[in-house]
Amino acid sequence: MFKVMLFLHVLGAAGMGFYIVLPIMVGRASKLAGVGQGGLAEGLLSANRIAQYFLVLQLLTGGYLISQADYSVAWMVIIVLLFLAVAALGGIISKPLKRVVASIQEGKSATAHISKARVMSIIVLVLYIAIIYFMKFPMFQG
């Protein structure tokens, strides 16, 4: 059972890899014409939704894996806080992406919404890298 959960956890981490390319893709949106910006934003919204499902997989498998080893309380708190931050910002970033699509459909500029999405995506990337670091170098009791 442990090996299956570990495999699913690694698969979930790979699925969350979307957050590595998200800042690059959002940055690319500012270089596109209006309709292209809207199309890219819709695609990023769909990909973000899939990444959110991988976050749920991470929560379930990570909970099981934590119960199988003797990690320090500090490590568990750090991981849970980083996970919650990624999940929250991953959800919040949907709003500016939706506003990009709406702005394009209304014929308005979407620059401000793209900028918000880019800043949030960079923060999510930093948090995701921090999670990977703590997963690679966990703190064990004893």
PDB file of C-alpha atoms in Angstrom:
ATOM      1  CA  MET A   1       0.000   0.000   0.000  1.00  0.00           C
ATOM      2  CA  PHE A   2       2.866   2.378   0.825  1.00  0.00           C
ATOM      3  CA  LYS A   3       4.391   2.020  -2.649  1.00  0.00           C
ATOM      4  CA  VAL A   4       1.048   2.678  -4.346  1.00  0.00           C
ATOM      5  CA  MET A   5       0.487   5.802  -2.265  1.00  0.00           C
ATOM      6  CA  LEU A   6       4.030   6.985  -2.913  1.00  0.00           C
ATOM      7  CA  PHE A   7       3.525   6.495  -6.652  1.00  0.00           C
ATOM      8  CA  LEU A   8       0.269   8.466  -6.540  1.00  0.00           C
ATOM      9  CA  HIS A   9       1.969  11.179  -4.491  1.00  0.00           C
ATOM     10  CA  VAL A  10       4.762  11.526  -7.051  1.00  0.00           C
ATOM     11  CA  LEU A  11       2.159  11.537  -9.836  1.00  0.00           C
ATOM     12  CA  GLY A  12       0.329  14.339  -8.028  1.00  0.00           C
ATOM     13  CA  ALA A  13       3.557  16.297  -7.669  1.00  0.00           C
ATOM     14  CA  ALA A  14       4.136  15.948 -11.403  1.00  0.00           C
ATOM     15  CA  GLY A  15       0.600  17.174 -12.063  1.00  0.00           C
ATOM     16  CA  MET A  16       1.251  20.184  -9.883  1.00  0.00           C
ATOM     17  CA  GLY A  17       4.245  20.907 -12.119  1.00  0.00           C
ATOM     18  CA  PHE A  18       1.816  23.147 -13.996  1.00  0.00           C
ATOM     19  CA  TYR A  19       2.673  25.778 -11.404  1.00  0.00           C
ATOM     20  CA  ILE A  20       6.267  25.787 -12.691  1.00  0.00           C
ATOM     21  CA  VAL A  21       5.233  26.951 -16.157  1.00  0.00           C
ATOM     22  CA  LEU A  22       2.296  29.120 -15.092  1.00  0.00           C
ATOM     23  CA  PRO A  23       4.321  32.346 -14.599  1.00  0.00           C
ATOM     24  CA  ILE A  24       5.875  31.896 -18.044  1.00  0.00           C
ATOM     25  CA  MET A  25       2.517  31.300 -19.692  1.00  0.00           C
ATOM     26  CA  VAL A  26       0.829  34.224 -17.936  1.00  0.00           C
ATOM     27  CA  GLY A  27       3.756  36.441 -18.912  1.00  0.00           C
ATOM     28  CA  ARG A  28       3.265  35.347 -22.502  1.00  0.00           C
ATOM     29  CA  ALA A  29      -0.349  36.544 -22.399  1.00  0.00           C
ATOM     30  CA  SER A  30       0.742  40.179 -22.319  1.00  0.00           C
ATOM     31  CA  LYS A  31       2.503  39.706 -25.656  1.00  0.00           C
ATOM     32  CA  LEU A  32      -0.603  38.367 -27.422  1.00  0.00           C
ATOM     33  CA  ALA A  33      -3.442  40.206 -29.125  1.00  0.00           C
ATOM     34  CA  GLY A  34      -6.815  40.427 -27.368  1.00  0.00           C
ATOM     35  CA  VAL A  35      -8.395  37.223 -28.648  1.00  0.00           C
ATOM     36  CA  GLY A  36      -5.163  35.325 -28.037  1.00  0.00           C
ATOM     37  CA  GLN A  37      -5.063  36.586 -24.456  1.00  0.00           C
ATOM     38  CA  GLY A  38      -8.585  35.343 -23.864  1.00  0.00           C
ATOM     39  CA  GLY A  39      -7.859  31.956 -25.372  1.00  0.00           C
ATOM     40  CA  LEU A  40      -4.687  31.528 -23.356  1.00  0.00           C
ATOM     41  CA  ALA A  41      -6.486  32.586 -20.166  1.00  0.00           C
ATOM     42  CA  GLU A  42      -9.230  30.004 -20.806  1.00  0.00           C
ATOM     43  CA  GLY A  43      -6.600  27.316 -21.333  1.00  0.00           C
ATOM     44  CA  LEU A  44      -4.789  28.317 -18.150  1.00  0.00           C
ATOM     45  CA  LEU A  45      -8.084  28.197 -16.250  1.00  0.00           C
ATOM     46  CA  SER A  46      -8.669  24.627 -17.412  1.00  0.00           C
ATOM     47  CA  ALA A  47      -5.118  23.581 -16.581  1.00  0.00           C
ATOM     48  CA  ASN A  48      -5.375  25.228 -13.161  1.00  0.00           C
ATOM     49  CA  ARG A  49      -8.534  23.249 -12.433  1.00  0.00           C
ATOM     50  CA  ILE A  50      -6.695  20.020 -13.252  1.00  0.00           C
ATOM     51  CA  ALA A  51      -3.802  21.099 -11.009  1.00  0.00           C
ATOM     52  CA  GLN A  52      -6.339  21.669  -8.220  1.00  0.00           C
ATOM     53  CA  TYR A  53      -7.473  18.047  -8.582  1.00  0.00           C
ATOM     54  CA  PHE A  54      -3.844  16.995  -8.249  1.00  0.00           C
ATOM     55  CA  LEU A  55      -3.697  19.079  -5.063  1.00  0.00           C
ATOM     56  CA  VAL A  56      -6.549  16.971  -3.651  1.00  0.00           C
ATOM     57  CA  LEU A  57      -4.592  13.838  -4.589  1.00  0.00           C
ATOM     58  CA  GLN A  58      -1.571  15.303  -2.779  1.00  0.00           C
ATOM     59  CA  LEU A  59      -3.653  15.946   0.329  1.00  0.00           C
ATOM     60  CA  LEU A  60      -4.971  12.396   0.463  1.00  0.00           C
ATOM     61  CA  THR A  61      -1.753  10.574  -0.327  1.00  0.00           C
ATOM     62  CA  GLY A  62       0.378  12.960   1.730  1.00  0.00           C
ATOM     63  CA  GLY A  63      -1.809  12.393   4.765  1.00  0.00           C
ATOM     64  CA  TYR A  64      -1.290   8.656   4.445  1.00  0.00           C
ATOM     65  CA  LEU A  65       2.458   8.973   3.911  1.00  0.00           C
ATOM     66  CA  ILE A  66       2.893  11.284   6.908  1.00  0.00           C
ATOM     67  CA  SER A  67       1.179   8.694   9.095  1.00  0.00           C
ATOM     68  CA  GLN A  68       3.715   6.060   8.048  1.00  0.00           C
ATOM     69  CA  ALA A  69       6.878   7.825   9.268  1.00  0.00           C
ATOM     70  CA  ASP A  70       8.077   9.744  12.289  1.00  0.00           C
ATOM     71  CA  TYR A  71       8.387  13.319  11.034  1.00  0.00           C
ATOM     72  CA  SER A  72       8.960  16.283  13.332  1.00  0.00           C
ATOM     73  CA  VAL A  73       5.965  18.407  14.214  1.00  0.00           C
ATOM     74  CA  ALA A  74       7.725  21.485  12.821  1.00  0.00           C
ATOM     75  CA  TRP A  75       8.145  19.786   9.435  1.00  0.00           C
ATOM     76  CA  MET A  76       4.486  18.735   9.354  1.00  0.00           C
ATOM     77  CA  VAL A  77       3.341  22.275  10.201  1.00  0.00           C
ATOM     78  CA  ILE A  78       5.581  23.785   7.518  1.00  0.00           C
ATOM     79  CA  ILE A  79       4.315  21.340   4.894  1.00  0.00           C
ATOM     80  CA  VAL A  80       0.650  21.847   5.765  1.00  0.00           C
ATOM     81  CA  LEU A  81       1.027  25.646   5.701  1.00  0.00           C
ATOM     82  CA  LEU A  82       2.850  25.572   2.363  1.00  0.00           C
ATOM     83  CA  PHE A  83       0.238  23.181   0.961  1.00  0.00           C
ATOM     84  CA  LEU A  84      -2.629  25.393   2.107  1.00  0.00           C
ATOM     85  CA  ALA A  85      -0.924  28.477   0.664  1.00  0.00           C
ATOM     86  CA  VAL A  86      -0.493  26.794  -2.730  1.00  0.00           C
ATOM     87  CA  ALA A  87      -4.085  25.552  -2.679  1.00  0.00           C
ATOM     88  CA  ALA A  88      -5.457  28.970  -1.699  1.00  0.00           C
ATOM     89  CA  LEU A  89      -3.451  30.972  -4.221  1.00  0.00           C
ATOM     90  CA  GLY A  90      -4.073  28.340  -6.888  1.00  0.00           C
ATOM     91  CA  GLY A  91      -7.781  28.910  -6.387  1.00  0.00           C
ATOM     92  CA  ILE A  92      -7.555  32.683  -6.078  1.00  0.00           C
ATOM     93  CA  ILE A  93      -5.611  32.988  -9.334  1.00  0.00           C
ATOM     94  CA  SER A  94      -8.713  31.812 -11.184  1.00  0.00           C
ATOM     95  CA  LYS A  95     -10.440  35.150 -10.608  1.00  0.00           C
ATOM     96  CA  PRO A  96      -7.955  37.327 -12.522  1.00  0.00           C
ATOM     97  CA  LEU A  97      -7.800  34.725 -15.291  1.00  0.00           C
ATOM     98  CA  LYS A  98     -11.606  34.806 -15.580  1.00  0.00           C
ATOM     99  CA  ARG A  99     -11.465  38.598 -15.643  1.00  0.00           C
ATOM    100  CA  VAL A 100      -8.971  38.463 -18.507  1.00  0.00           C
ATOM    101  CA  VAL A 101     -11.490  36.457 -20.522  1.00  0.00           C
ATOM    102  CA  ALA A 102     -14.355  38.793 -19.555  1.00  0.00           C
ATOM    103  CA  SER A 103     -12.328  41.918 -20.365  1.00  0.00           C
ATOM    104  CA  ILE A 104     -11.411  40.600 -23.793  1.00  0.00           C
ATOM    105  CA  GLN A 105     -15.038  39.743 -24.531  1.00  0.00           C
ATOM    106  CA  GLU A 106     -16.066  43.272 -23.504  1.00  0.00           C
ATOM    107  CA  GLY A 107     -13.309  44.785 -25.628  1.00  0.00           C
ATOM    108  CA  LYS A 108     -11.455  46.219 -22.619  1.00  0.00           C
ATOM    109  CA  SER A 109      -7.796  46.015 -21.662  1.00  0.00           C
ATOM    110  CA  ALA A 110      -6.848  42.977 -19.567  1.00  0.00           C
ATOM    111  CA  THR A 111      -3.370  44.204 -18.599  1.00  0.00           C
ATOM    112  CA  ALA A 112      -4.171  44.772 -14.914  1.00  0.00           C
ATOM    113  CA  HIS A 113      -5.691  41.299 -14.551  1.00  0.00           C
ATOM    114  CA  ILE A 114      -2.757  39.682 -16.330  1.00  0.00           C
ATOM    115  CA  SER A 115      -0.373  41.479 -13.954  1.00  0.00           C
ATOM    116  CA  LYS A 116      -2.278  40.209 -10.904  1.00  0.00           C
ATOM    117  CA  ALA A 117      -2.274  36.669 -12.264  1.00  0.00           C
ATOM    118  CA  ARG A 118       1.444  36.877 -12.978  1.00  0.00           C
ATOM    119  CA  VAL A 119       2.351  38.043  -9.465  1.00  0.00           C
ATOM    120  CA  MET A 120       0.215  35.321  -7.888  1.00  0.00           C
ATOM    121  CA  SER A 121       1.647  32.676 -10.201  1.00  0.00           C
ATOM    122  CA  ILE A 122       5.192  33.650  -9.202  1.00  0.00           C
ATOM    123  CA  ILE A 123       4.260  33.367  -5.524  1.00  0.00           C
ATOM    124  CA  VAL A 124       2.722  29.932  -6.143  1.00  0.00           C
ATOM    125  CA  LEU A 125       5.896  28.873  -7.954  1.00  0.00           C
ATOM    126  CA  VAL A 126       8.070  29.918  -5.001  1.00  0.00           C
ATOM    127  CA  LEU A 127       5.781  28.038  -2.581  1.00  0.00           C
ATOM    128  CA  TYR A 128       5.798  24.954  -4.812  1.00  0.00           C
ATOM    129  CA  ILE A 129       9.608  24.974  -4.935  1.00  0.00           C
ATOM    130  CA  ALA A 130       9.673  25.304  -1.138  1.00  0.00           C
ATOM    131  CA  ILE A 131       7.417  22.252  -0.835  1.00  0.00           C
ATOM    132  CA  ILE A 132       9.683  20.266  -3.132  1.00  0.00           C
ATOM    133  CA  TYR A 133      12.684  21.278  -1.010  1.00  0.00           C
ATOM    134  CA  PHE A 134      11.034  20.143   2.213  1.00  0.00           C
ATOM    135  CA  MET A 135       9.895  16.902   0.594  1.00  0.00           C
ATOM    136  CA  LYS A 136      13.424  16.159  -0.572  1.00  0.00           C
ATOM    137  CA  PHE A 137      14.934  17.028   2.816  1.00  0.00           C
ATOM    138  CA  PRO A 138      12.337  16.056   5.440  1.00  0.00           C
ATOM    139  CA  MET A 139      12.979  16.508   9.138  1.00  0.00           C
ATOM    140  CA  PHE A 140      12.640  13.225  11.027  1.00  0.00           C
ATOM    141  CA  GLN A 141      12.233  12.833  14.758  1.00  0.00           C
ATOM    142  CA  GLY A 142      15.100  11.366  16.684  1.00  0.00           C
TER     143      GLY A 142
END
